[in-house]
Coordinates of C-alpha atoms and ligand atoms in Angstrom, one line a residue:
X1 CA 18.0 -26.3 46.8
X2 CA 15.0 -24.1 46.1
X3 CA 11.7 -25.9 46.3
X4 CA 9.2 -24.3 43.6
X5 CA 5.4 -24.4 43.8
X6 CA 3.5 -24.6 40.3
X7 CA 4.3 -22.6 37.9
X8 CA 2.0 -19.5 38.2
X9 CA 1.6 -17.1 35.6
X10 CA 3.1 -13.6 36.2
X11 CA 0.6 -11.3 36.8
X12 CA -0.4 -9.1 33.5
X13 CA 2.3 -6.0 33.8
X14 CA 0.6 -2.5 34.3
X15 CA 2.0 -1.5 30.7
X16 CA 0.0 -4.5 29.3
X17 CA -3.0 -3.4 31.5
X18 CA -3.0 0.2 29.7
X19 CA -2.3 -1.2 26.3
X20 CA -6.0 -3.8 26.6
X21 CA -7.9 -1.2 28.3
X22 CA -6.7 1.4 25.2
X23 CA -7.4 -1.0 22.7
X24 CA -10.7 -2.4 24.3
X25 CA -11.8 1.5 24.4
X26 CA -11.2 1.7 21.0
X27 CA -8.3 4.4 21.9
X28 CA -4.8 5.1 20.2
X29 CA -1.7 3.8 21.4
X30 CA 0.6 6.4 21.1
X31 CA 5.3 6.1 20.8
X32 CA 5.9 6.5 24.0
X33 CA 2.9 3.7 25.3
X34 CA 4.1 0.7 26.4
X35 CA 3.1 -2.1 23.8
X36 CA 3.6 -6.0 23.4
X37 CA 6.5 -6.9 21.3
X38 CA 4.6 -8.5 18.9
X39 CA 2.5 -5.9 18.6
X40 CA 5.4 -3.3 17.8
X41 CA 6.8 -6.1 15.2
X42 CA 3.6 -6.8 13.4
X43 CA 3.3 -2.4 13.0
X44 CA 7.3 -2.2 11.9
X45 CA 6.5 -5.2 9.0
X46 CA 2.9 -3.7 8.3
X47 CA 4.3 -0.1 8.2
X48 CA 7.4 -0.8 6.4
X49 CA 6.1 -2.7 3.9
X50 CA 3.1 -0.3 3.0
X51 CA 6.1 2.4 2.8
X52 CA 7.9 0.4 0.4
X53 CA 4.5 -0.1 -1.8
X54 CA 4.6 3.4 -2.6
X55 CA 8.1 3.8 -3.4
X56 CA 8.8 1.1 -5.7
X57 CA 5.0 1.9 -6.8
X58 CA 6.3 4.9 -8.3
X59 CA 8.2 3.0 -10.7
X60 CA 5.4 1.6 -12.9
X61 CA 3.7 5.1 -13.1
X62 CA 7.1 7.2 -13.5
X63 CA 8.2 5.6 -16.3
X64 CA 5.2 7.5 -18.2
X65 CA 6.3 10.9 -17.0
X66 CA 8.5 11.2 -20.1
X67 CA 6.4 10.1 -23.0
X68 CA 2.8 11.6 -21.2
X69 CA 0.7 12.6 -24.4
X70 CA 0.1 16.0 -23.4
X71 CA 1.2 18.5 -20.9
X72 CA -1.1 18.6 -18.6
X73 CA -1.7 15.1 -18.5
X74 CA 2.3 15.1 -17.7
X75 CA 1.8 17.4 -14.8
X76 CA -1.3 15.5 -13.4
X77 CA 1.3 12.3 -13.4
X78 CA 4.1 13.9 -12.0
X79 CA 1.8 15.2 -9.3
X80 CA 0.8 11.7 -8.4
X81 CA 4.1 9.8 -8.4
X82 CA 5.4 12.8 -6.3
X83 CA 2.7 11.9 -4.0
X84 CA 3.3 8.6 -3.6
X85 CA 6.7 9.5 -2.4
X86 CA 5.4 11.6 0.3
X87 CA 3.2 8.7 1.3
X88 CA 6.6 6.6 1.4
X89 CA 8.3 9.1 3.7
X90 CA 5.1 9.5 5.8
X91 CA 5.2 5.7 6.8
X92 CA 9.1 5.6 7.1
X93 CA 8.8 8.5 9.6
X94 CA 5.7 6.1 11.4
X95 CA 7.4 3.2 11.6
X96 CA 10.8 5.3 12.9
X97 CA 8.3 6.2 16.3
X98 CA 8.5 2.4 17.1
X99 CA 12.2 2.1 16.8
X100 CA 12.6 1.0 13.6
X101 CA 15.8 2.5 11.4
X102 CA 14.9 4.0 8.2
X103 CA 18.5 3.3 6.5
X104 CA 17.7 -0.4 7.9
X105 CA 14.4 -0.4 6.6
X106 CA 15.6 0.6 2.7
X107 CA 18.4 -1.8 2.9
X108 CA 15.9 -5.2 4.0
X109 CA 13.9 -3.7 1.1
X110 CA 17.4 -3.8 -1.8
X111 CA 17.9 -7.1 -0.1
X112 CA 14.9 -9.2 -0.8
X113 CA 14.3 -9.1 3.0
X114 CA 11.1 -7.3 3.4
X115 CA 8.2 -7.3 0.7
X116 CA 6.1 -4.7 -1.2
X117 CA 2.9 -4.7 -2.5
X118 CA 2.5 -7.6 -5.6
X119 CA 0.8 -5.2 -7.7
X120 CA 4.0 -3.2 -8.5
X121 CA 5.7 -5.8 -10.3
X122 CA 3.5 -6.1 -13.5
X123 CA 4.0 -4.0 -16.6
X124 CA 2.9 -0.7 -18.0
X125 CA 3.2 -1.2 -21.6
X126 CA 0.7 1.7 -22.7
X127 CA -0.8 4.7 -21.2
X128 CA -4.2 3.2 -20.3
X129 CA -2.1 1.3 -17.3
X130 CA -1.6 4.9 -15.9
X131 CA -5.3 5.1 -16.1
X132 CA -5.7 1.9 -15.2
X133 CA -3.2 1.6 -12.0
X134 CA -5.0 4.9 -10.8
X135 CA -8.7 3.7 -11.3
X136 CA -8.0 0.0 -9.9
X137 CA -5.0 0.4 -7.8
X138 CA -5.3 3.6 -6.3
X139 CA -9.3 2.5 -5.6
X140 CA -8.0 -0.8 -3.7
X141 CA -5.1 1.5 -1.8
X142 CA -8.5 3.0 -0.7
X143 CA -10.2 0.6 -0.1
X144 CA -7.4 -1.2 2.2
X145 CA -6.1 2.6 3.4
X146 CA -9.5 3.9 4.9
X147 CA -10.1 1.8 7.8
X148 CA -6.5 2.2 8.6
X149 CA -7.2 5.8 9.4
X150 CA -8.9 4.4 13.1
X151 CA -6.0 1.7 13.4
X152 CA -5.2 1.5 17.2
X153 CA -1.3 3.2 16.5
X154 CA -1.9 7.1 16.2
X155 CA 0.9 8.1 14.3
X156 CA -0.3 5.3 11.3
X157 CA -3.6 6.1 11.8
X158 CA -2.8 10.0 11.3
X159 CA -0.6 9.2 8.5
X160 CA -3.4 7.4 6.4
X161 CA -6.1 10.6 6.5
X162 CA -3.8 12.8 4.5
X163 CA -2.7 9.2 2.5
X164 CA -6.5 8.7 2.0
X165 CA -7.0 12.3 0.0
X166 CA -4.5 11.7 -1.9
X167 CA -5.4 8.5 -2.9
X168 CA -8.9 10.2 -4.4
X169 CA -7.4 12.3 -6.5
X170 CA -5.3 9.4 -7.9
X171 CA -8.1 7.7 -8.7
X172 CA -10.4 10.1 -9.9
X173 CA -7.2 11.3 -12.2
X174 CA -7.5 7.3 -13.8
X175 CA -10.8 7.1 -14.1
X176 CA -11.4 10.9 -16.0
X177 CA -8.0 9.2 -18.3
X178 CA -9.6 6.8 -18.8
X179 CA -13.0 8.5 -19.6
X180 CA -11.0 10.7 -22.2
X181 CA -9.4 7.1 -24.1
X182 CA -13.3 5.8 -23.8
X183 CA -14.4 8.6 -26.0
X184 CA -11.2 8.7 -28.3
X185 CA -10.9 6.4 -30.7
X186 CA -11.5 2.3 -31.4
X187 CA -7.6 1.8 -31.0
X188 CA -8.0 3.9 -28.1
X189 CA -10.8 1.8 -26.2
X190 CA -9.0 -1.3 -26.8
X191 CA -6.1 0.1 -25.0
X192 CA -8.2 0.5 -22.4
X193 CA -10.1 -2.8 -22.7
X194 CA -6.5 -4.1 -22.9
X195 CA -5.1 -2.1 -19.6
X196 CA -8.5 -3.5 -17.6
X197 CA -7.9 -7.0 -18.6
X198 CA -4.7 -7.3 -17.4
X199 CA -4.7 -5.2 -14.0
X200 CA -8.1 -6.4 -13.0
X201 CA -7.4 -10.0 -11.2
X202 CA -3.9 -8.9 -10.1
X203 CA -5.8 -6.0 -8.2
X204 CA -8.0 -8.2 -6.6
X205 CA -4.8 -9.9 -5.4
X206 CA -3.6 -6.9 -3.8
X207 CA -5.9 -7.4 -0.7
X208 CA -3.8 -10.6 0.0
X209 CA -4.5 -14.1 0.2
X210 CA -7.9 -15.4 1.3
X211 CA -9.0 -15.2 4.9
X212 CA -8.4 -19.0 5.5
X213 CA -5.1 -19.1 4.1
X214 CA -4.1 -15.5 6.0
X215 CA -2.6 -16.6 9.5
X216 CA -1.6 -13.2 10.7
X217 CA -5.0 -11.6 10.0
X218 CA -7.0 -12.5 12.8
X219 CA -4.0 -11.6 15.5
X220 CA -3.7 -7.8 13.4
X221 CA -7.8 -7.5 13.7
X222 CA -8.2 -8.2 17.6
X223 CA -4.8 -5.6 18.2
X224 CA -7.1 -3.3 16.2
X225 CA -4.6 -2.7 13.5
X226 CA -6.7 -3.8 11.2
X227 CA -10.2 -3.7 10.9
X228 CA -11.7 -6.2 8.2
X229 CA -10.8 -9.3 6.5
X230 CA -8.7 -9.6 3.4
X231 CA -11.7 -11.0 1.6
X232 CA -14.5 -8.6 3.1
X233 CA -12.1 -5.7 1.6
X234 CA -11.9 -7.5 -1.4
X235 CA -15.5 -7.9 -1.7
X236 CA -16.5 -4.1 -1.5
X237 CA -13.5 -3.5 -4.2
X238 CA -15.5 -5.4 -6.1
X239 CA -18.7 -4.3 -5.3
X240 CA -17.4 -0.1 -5.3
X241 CA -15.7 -1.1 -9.1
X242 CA -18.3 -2.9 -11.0
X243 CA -20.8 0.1 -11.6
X244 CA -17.8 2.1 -12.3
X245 CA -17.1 -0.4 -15.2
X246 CA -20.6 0.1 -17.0
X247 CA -20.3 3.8 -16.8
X248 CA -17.0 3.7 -18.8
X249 CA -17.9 1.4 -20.8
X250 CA -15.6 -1.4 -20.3
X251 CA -16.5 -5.4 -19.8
X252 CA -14.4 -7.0 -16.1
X253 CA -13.0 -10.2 -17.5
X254 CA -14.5 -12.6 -14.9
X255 CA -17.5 -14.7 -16.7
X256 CA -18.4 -15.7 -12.7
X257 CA -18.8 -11.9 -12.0
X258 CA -22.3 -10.9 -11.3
X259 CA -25.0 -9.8 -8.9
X260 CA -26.0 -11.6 -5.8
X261 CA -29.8 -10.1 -5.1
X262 CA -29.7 -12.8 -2.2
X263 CA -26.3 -11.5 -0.8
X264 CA -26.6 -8.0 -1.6
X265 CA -23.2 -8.5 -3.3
X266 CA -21.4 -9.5 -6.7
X267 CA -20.3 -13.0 -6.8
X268 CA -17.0 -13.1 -8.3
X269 CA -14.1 -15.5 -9.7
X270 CA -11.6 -16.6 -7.6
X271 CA -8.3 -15.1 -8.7
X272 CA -4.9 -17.5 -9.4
X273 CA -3.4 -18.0 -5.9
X274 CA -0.4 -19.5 -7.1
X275 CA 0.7 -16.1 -9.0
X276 CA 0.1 -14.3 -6.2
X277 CA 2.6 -16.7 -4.5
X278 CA 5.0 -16.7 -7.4
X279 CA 4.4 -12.8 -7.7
X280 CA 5.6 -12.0 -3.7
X281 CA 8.3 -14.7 -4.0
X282 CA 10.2 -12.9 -6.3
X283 CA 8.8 -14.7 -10.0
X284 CA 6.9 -12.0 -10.9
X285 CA 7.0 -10.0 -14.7
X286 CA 8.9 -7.8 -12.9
X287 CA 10.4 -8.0 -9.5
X288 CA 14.2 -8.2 -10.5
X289 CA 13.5 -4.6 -12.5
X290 CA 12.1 -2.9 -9.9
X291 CA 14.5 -4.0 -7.2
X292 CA 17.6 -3.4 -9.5
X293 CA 16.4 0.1 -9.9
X294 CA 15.6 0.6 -6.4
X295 CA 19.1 -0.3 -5.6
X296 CA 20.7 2.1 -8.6
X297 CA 18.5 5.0 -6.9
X298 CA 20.0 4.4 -3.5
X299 CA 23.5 4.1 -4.7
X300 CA 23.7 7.0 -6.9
X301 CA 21.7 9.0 -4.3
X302 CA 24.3 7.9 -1.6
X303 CA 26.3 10.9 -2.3
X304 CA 22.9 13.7 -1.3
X305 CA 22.8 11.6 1.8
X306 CA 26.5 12.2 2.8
X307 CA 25.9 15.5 1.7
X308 CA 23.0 16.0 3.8
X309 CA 24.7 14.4 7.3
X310 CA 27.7 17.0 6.6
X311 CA 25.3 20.1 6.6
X312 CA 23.6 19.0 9.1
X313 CA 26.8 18.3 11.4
X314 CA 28.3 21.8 10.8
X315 CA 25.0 23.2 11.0
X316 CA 24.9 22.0 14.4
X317 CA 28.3 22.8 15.2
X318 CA 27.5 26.4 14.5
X319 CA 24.9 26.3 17.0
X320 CA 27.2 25.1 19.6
X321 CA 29.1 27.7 18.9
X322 CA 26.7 30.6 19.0
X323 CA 25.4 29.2 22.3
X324 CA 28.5 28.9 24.0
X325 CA 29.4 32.5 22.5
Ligands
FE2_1 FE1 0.0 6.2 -2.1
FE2_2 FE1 -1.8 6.6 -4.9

């Protein structure tokens, strides 16, 4: 029989050492640093789920390309959805430096097993949404996607300062649509008033649920991965959109909405928790549409993948070959 003494705690590992001293120097841990499990976990869902926020957020958007009302505002929306794919395979390629299997990542997605953003399952029934998305959305993505760029893992943090320009010019390319509706016609500026009633409290959602109700939040903040509360982000959304409102012209259906002298802030609303609950549980206006098409684009791209693996296997054999010749 072994005789044990209390129970001591092991002393901190060297990796773990390196990983607090990197963190507490505000420093980036890089792939091939050692880092807490739950650290690596919390990136991986962070990671994958932004990736998957700007594929399916395509959808929306895309479905405009078609039936754009000019050519050049065509061109301007293919640019963007294009961009947003890039953004999706930036953060796939991220989240592959901490182990994580992009093939396994798309199938949790088509499953129901890992989330996107809410905001992508509402409607685009008229092309002020495409202004709309752009001017609110893309402004939150900013909002949300600028302190990223010094989150403590290098590769996401590098990832999110291209990500970041990008995301100007999406905006900028809403709000000058926008601008253009604002001076068209009356039919015109109710689309718009129309498009801005509708995305506005959803968008506020899109910076998650309030701080006391957000769990995860405080862990993500002290590993540096995050750098400010859901609600202090939501606050300067607010705050950044609110001037931007007057100069187009358009009224921000929230009756609570105003200045805070005091505060040196707006005072706002409180948006409708239990949609955003319903929204990432699946019950949104359209959650079943965007994963059924997700899952029709896999499939019928399954045969470019196979493709792809073949060329690159013969490819590779031919190397082999010229290197042994
Ligand atoms: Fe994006
Ligand atoms: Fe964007």
């Amino acid at each position: 029989m072994t005789t044990t003494g209390p129970a001591e705690a092991p002393p901190p590992e060297p990796g773990q050492k390196h990983f607090d001293a990197t963190i507490a120097r505000d420093q980036r841990i890089e792939p091939r640093d050692w880092m807490p499990d739950g650290y690596r976990a919390t990136l991986i869902r962070q990671i994958a789920q932004h990736a998957h926020s700007e594929i399916i957020g395509m959808q929306p958007e895309g479905e405009w390309i078609t039936r754009a009302p000019s050519l050049r505002r065509k061109a301007v929306l293919l640019a963007k959805v294009q961009d947003e794919a890039g953004h999706g395979l930036y953060l796939y390629s991220a989240a592959e430096t901490l182990g994580a299997d992009r093939a396994d990542l798309t199938e949790r997605l088509i499953e129901g097993r890992q989330k996107y953003s809410s905001i992508f399952n509402y409607p685009t029934p008229t092309f002020a949404d495409v202004g709309v998305i752009g001017w609110f959305v893309d402004g939150a993505a900013i909002c949300n996607q600028v302190p990223l760029c010094r989150s403590s893992y290098g590769p996401y943090a590098r990832a999110m300062v291209r990500v970041c320009k990008e995301e100007s010019f999406h905006q900028r390319q809403g709000y000058e649509l926008l601008m253009t509706m604002m001076r068209g016609t009356e039919a015109q500026r109710r689309m718009v008033q129309d498009a801005v009633d509708r995305w506005w409290w959803p968008s506020l959602m899109m910076f998650g649920p309030p701080d006391d109700a957000s769990p995860n939040s405080a862990r993500s903040m002290s590993w540096k991965i995050k750098r400010h509360s859901n609600d202090e982000l939501r606050r300067r959304f607010v705050d950044m959109t609110v001037p931007q409102a007057a100069a187009l012209g358009v009224t921000l259906p929230d009756p609570e909405l105003r200045w805070n002298e005091e505060r040196g802030h707006h005072d706002f609303g409180t948006p409708d928790w239990d949609e955003l609950a319903r929204v990432i549980k699946g019950d949104g206006p359209c959650n079943t549409e965007r994963i059924r098409r997700r899952r029709a684009a896999h499939e019928e791209g399954a045969w470019v993948r196979e493709a792809a693996t073949a060329h690159a296997a013969k490819q590779a054999a031919r190397d082999q070959e010229g290197a042994a010749a």
